[in-house]
PDB file of N, CA and C in Angstrom:
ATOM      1  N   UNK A   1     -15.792  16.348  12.414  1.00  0.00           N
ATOM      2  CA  UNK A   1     -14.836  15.257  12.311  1.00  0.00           C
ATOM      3  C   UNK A   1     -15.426  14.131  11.461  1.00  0.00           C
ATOM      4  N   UNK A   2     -14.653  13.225  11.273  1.00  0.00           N
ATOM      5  CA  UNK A   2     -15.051  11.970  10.196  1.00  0.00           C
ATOM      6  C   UNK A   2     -15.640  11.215  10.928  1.00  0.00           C
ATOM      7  N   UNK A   3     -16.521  10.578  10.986  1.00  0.00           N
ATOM      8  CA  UNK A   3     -17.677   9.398  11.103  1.00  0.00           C
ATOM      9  C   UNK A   3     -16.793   7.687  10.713  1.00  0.00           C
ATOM     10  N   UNK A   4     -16.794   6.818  11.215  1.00  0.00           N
ATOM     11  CA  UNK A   4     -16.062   5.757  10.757  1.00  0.00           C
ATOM     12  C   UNK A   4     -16.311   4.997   9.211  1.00  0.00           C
ATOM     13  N   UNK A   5     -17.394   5.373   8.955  1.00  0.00           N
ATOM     14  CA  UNK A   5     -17.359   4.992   7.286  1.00  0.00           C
ATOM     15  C   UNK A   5     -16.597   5.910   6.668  1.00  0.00           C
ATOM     16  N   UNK A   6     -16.755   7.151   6.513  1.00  0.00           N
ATOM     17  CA  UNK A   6     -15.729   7.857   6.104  1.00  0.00           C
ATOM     18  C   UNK A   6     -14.111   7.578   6.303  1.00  0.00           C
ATOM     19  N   UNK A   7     -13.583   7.570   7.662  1.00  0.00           N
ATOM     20  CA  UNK A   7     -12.483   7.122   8.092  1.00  0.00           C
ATOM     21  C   UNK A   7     -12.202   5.945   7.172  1.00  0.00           C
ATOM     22  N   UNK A   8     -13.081   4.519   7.321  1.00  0.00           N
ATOM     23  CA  UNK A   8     -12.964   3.351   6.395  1.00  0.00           C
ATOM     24  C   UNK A   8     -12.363   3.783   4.996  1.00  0.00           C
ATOM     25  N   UNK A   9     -13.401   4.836   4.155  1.00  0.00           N
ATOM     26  CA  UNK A   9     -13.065   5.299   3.015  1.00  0.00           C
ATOM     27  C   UNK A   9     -12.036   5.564   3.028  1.00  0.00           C
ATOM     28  N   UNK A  10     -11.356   6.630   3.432  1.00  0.00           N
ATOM     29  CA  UNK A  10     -10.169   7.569   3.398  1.00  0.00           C
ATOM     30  C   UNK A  10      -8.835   6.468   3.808  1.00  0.00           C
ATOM     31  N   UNK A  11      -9.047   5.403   4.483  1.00  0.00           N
ATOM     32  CA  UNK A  11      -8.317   4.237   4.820  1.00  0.00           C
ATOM     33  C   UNK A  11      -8.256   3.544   3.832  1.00  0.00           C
ATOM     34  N   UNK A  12      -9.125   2.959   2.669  1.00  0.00           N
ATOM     35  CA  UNK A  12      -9.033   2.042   1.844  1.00  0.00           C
ATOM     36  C   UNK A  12      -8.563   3.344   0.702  1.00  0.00           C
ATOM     37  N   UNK A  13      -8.574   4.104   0.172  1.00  0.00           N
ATOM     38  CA  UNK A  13      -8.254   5.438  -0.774  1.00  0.00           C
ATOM     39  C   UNK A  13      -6.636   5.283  -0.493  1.00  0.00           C
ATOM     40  N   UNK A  14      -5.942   5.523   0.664  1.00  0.00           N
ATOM     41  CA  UNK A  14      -4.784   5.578   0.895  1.00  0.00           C
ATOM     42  C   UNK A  14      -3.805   4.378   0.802  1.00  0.00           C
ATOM     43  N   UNK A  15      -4.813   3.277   0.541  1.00  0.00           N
ATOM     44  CA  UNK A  15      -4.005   2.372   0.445  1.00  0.00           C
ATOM     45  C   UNK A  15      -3.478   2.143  -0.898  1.00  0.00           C
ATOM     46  N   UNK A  16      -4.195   2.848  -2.400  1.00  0.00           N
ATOM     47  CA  UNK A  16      -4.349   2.075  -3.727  1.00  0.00           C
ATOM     48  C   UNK A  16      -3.301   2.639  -3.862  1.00  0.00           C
ATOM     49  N   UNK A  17      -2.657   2.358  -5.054  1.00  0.00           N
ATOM     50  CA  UNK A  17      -1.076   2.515  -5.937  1.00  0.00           C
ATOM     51  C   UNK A  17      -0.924   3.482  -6.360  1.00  0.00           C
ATOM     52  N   UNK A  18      -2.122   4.530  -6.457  1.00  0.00           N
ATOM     53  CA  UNK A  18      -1.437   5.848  -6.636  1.00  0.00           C
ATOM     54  C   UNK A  18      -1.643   6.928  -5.420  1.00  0.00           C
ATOM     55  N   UNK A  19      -1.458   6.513  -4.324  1.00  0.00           N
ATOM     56  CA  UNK A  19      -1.413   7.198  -3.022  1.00  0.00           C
ATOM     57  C   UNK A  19      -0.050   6.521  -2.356  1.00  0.00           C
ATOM     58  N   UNK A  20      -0.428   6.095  -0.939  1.00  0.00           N
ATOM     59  CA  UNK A  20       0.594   4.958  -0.635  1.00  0.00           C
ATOM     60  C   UNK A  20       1.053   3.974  -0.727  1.00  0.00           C
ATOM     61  N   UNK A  21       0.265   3.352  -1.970  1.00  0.00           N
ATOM     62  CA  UNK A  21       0.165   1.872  -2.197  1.00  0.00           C
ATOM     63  C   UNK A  21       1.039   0.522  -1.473  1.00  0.00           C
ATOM     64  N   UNK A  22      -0.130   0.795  -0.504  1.00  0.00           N
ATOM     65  CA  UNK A  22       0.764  -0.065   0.996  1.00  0.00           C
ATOM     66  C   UNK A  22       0.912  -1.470   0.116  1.00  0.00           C
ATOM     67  N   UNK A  23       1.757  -2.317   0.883  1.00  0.00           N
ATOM     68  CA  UNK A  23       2.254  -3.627  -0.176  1.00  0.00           C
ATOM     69  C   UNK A  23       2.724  -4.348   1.392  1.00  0.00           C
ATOM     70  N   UNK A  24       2.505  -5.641   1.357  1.00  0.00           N
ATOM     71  CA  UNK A  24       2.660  -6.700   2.805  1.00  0.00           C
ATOM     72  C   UNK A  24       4.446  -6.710   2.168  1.00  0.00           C
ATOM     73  N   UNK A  25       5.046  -6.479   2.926  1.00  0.00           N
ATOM     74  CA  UNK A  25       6.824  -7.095   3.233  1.00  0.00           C
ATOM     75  C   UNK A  25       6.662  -8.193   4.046  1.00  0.00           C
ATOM     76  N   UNK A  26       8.194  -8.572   4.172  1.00  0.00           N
ATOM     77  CA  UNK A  26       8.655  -9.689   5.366  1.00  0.00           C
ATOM     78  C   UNK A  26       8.096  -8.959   6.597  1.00  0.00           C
ATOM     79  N   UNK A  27       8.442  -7.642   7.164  1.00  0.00           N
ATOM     80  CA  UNK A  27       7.639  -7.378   8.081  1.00  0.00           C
ATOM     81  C   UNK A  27       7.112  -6.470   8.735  1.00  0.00           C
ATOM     82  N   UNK A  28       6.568  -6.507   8.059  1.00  0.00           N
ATOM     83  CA  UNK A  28       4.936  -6.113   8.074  1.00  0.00           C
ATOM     84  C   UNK A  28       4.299  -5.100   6.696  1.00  0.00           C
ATOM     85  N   UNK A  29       3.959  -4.021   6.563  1.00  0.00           N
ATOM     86  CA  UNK A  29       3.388  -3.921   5.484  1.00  0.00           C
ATOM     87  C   UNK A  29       4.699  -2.326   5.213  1.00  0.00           C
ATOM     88  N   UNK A  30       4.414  -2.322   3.313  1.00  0.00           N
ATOM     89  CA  UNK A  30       5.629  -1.178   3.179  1.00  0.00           C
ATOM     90  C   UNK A  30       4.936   0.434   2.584  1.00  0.00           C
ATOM     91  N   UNK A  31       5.011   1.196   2.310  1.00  0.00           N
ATOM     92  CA  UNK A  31       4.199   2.156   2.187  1.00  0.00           C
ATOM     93  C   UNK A  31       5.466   3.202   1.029  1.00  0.00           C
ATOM     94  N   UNK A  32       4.372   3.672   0.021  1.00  0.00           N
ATOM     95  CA  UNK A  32       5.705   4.435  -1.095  1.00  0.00           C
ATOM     96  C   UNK A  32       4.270   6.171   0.202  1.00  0.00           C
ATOM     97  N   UNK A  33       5.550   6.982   0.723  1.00  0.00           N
ATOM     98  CA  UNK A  33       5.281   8.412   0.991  1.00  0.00           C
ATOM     99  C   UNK A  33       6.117   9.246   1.067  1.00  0.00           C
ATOM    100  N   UNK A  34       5.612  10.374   0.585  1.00  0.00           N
ATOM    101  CA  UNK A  34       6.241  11.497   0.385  1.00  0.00           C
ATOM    102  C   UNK A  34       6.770  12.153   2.333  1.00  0.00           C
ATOM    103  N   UNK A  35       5.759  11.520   3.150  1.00  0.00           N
ATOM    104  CA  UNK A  35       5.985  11.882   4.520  1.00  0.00           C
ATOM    105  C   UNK A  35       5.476  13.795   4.537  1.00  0.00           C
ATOM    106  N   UNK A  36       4.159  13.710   4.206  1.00  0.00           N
ATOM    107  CA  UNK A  36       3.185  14.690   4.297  1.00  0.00           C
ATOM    108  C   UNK A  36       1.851  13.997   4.112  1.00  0.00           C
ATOM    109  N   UNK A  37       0.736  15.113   4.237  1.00  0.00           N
ATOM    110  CA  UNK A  37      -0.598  14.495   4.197  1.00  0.00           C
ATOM    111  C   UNK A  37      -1.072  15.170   2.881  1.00  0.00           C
ATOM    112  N   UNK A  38      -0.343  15.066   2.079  1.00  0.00           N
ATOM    113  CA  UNK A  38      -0.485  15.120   0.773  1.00  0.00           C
ATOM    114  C   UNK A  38      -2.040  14.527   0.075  1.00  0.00           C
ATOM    115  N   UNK A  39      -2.016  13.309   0.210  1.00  0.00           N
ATOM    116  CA  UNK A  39      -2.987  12.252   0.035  1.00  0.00           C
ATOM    117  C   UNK A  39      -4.163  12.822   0.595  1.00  0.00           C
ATOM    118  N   UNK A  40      -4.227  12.728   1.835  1.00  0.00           N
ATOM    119  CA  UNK A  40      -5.481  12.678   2.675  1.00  0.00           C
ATOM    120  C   UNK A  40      -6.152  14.340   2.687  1.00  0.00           C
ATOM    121  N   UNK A  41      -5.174  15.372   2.277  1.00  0.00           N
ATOM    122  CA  UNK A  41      -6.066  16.346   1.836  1.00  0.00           C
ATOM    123  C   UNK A  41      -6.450  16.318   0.705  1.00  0.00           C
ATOM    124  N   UNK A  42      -6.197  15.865  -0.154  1.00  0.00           N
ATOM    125  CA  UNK A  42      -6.631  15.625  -1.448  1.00  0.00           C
ATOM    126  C   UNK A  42      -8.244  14.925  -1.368  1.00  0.00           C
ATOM    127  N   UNK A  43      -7.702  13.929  -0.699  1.00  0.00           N
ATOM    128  CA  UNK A  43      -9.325  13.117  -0.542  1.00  0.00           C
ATOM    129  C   UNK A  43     -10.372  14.132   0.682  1.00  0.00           C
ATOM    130  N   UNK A  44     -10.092  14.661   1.762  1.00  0.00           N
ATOM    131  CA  UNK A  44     -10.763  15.536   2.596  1.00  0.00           C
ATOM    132  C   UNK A  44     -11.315  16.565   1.261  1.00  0.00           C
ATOM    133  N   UNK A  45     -10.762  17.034   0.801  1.00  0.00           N
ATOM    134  CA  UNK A  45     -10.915  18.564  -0.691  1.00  0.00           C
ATOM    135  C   UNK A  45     -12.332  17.902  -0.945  1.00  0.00           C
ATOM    136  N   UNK A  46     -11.688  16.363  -1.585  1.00  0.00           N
ATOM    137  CA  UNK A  46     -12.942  15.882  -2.951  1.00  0.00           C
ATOM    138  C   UNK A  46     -14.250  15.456  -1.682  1.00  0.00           C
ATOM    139  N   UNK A  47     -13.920  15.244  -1.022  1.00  0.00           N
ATOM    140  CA  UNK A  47     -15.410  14.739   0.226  1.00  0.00           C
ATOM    141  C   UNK A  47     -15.740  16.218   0.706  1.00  0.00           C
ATOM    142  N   UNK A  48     -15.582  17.407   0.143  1.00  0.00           N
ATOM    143  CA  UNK A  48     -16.084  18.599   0.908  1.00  0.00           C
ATOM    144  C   UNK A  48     -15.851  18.875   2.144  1.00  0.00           C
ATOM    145  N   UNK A  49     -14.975  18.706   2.550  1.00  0.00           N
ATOM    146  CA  UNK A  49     -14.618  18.691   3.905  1.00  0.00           C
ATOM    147  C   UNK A  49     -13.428  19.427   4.915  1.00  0.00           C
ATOM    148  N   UNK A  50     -13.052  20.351   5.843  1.00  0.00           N
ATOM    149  CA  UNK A  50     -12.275  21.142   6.268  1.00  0.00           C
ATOM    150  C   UNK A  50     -11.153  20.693   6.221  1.00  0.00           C
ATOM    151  N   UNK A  51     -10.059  20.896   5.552  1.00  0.00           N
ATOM    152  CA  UNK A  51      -8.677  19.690   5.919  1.00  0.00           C
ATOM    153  C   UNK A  51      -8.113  20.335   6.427  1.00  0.00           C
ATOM    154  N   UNK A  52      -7.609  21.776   7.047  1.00  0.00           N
ATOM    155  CA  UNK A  52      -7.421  21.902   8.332  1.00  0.00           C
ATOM    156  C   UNK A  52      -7.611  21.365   9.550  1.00  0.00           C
ATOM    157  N   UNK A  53      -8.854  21.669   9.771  1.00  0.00           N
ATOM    158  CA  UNK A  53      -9.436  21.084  11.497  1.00  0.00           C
ATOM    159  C   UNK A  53      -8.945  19.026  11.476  1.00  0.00           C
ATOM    160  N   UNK A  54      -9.284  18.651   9.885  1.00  0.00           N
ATOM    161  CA  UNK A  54      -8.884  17.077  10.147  1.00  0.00           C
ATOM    162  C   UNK A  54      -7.465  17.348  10.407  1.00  0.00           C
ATOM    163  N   UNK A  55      -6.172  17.309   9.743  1.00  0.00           N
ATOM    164  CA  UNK A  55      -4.682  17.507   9.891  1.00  0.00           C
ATOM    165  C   UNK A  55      -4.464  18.027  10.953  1.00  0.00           C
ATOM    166  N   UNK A  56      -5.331  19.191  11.892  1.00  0.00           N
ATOM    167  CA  UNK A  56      -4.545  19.510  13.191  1.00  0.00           C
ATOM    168  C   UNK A  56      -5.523  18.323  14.077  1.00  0.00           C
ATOM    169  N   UNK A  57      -6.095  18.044  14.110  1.00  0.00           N
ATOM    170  CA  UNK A  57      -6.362  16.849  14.914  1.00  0.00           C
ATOM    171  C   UNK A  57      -5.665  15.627  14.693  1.00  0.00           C
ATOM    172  N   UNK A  58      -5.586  15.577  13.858  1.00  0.00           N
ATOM    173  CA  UNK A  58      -4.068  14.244  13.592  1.00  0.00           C
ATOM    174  C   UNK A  58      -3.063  14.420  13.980  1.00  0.00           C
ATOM    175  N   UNK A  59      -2.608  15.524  13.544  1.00  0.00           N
ATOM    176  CA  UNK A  59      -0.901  15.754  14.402  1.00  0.00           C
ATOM    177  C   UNK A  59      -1.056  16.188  15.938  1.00  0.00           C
ATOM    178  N   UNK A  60      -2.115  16.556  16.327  1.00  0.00           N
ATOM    179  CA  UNK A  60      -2.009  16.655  17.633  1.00  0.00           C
ATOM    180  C   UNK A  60      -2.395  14.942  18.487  1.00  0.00           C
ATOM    181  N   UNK A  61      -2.537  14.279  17.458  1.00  0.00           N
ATOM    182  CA  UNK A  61      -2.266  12.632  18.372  1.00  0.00           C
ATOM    183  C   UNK A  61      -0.834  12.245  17.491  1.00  0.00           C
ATOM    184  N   UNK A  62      -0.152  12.986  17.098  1.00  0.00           N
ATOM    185  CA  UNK A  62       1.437  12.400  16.731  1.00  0.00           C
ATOM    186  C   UNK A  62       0.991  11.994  15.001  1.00  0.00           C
ATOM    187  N   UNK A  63       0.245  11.547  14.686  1.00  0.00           N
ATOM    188  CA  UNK A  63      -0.094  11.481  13.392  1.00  0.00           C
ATOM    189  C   UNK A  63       0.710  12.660  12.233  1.00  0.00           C
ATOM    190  N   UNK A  64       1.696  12.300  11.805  1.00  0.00           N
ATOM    191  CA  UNK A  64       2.756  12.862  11.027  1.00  0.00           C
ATOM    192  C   UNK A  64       2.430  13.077   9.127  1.00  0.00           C
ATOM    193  N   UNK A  65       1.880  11.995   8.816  1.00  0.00           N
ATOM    194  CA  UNK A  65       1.307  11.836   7.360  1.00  0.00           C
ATOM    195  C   UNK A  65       0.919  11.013   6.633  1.00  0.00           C
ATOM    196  N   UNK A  66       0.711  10.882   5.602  1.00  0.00           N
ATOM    197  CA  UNK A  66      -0.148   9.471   4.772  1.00  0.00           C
ATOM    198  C   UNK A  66      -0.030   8.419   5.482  1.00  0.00           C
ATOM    199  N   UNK A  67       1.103   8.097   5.323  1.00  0.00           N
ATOM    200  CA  UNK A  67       1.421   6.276   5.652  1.00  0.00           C
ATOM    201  C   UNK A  67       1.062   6.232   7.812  1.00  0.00           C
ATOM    202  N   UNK A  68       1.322   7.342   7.873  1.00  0.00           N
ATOM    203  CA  UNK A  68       1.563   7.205   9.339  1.00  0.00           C
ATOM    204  C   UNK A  68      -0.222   6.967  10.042  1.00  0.00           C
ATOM    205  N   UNK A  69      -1.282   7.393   9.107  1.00  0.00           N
ATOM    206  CA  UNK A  69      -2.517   6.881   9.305  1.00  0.00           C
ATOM    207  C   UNK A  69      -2.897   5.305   9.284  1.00  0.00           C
ATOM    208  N   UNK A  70      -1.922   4.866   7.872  1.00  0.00           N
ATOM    209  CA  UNK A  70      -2.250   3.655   7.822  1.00  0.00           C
ATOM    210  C   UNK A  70      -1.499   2.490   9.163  1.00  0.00           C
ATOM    211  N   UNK A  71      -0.403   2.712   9.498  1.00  0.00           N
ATOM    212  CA  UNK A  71       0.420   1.890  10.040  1.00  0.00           C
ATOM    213  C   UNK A  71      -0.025   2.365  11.243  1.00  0.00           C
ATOM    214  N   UNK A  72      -0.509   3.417  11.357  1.00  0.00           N
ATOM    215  CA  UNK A  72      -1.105   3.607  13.141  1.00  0.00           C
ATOM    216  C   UNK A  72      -2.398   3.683  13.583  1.00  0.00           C
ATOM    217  N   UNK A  73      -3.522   3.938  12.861  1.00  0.00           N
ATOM    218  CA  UNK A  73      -4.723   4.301  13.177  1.00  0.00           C
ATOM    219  C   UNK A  73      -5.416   2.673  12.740  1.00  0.00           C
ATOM    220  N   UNK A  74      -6.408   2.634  13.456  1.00  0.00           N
ATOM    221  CA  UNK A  74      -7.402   1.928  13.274  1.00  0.00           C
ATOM    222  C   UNK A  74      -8.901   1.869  12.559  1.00  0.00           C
ATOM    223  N   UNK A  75      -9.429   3.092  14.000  1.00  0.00           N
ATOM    224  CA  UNK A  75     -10.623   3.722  13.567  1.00  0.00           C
ATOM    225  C   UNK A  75     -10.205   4.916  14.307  1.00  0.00           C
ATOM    226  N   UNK A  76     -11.088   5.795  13.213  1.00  0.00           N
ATOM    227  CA  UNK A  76     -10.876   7.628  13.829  1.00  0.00           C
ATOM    228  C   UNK A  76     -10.943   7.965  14.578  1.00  0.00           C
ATOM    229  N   UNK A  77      -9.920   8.541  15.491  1.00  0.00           N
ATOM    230  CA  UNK A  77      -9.650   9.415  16.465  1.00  0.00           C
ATOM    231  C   UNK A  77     -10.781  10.085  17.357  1.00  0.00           C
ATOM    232  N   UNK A  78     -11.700   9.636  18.204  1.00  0.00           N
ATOM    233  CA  UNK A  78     -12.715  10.473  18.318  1.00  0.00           C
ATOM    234  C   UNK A  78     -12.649  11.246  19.484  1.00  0.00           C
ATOM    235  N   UNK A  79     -11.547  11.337  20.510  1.00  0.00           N
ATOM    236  CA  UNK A  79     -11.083  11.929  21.506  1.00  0.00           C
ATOM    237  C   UNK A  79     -10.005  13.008  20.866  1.00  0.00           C
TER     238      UNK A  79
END
């Protein structure tokens, strides 16, 4: 599983303008997604890393896709 610097990474990656490029609204923040984890396997691929085992551990806490990391997670899931 991801370590919280990693998590950090993969959190600040998802935010830039050619991923979700989250943006502050009236309220609260807005997110451009496709509503898959499009993104975050992409970045799991380039960090060498299983993106299976990460994605079924996400959706098994309701974690649905890109944006849904940013607007819900904090720090990584470690339960």
């Amino acid at each position: 599983m991801l370590n919280q610097r990693q998590f950090d990474a993969l959190y600040t990656w998802l935010q830039e303008p050619h991923q979700c490029h989250a943006q502050p609204s009236k309220n609260g923040w807005r997110y451009r997604c496709n509503h898959t984890f499009q993104h975050t396997a992409v970045w799991l691929r380039r960090q060498g890393l299983e993106v299976e085992s990460h994605l079924t551990h996400l959706r098994a806490l309701g974690i649905t896709c890109d944006c849904s990391i940013l607007s819900t997670l904090i720090d990584w899931p470690t339960s």
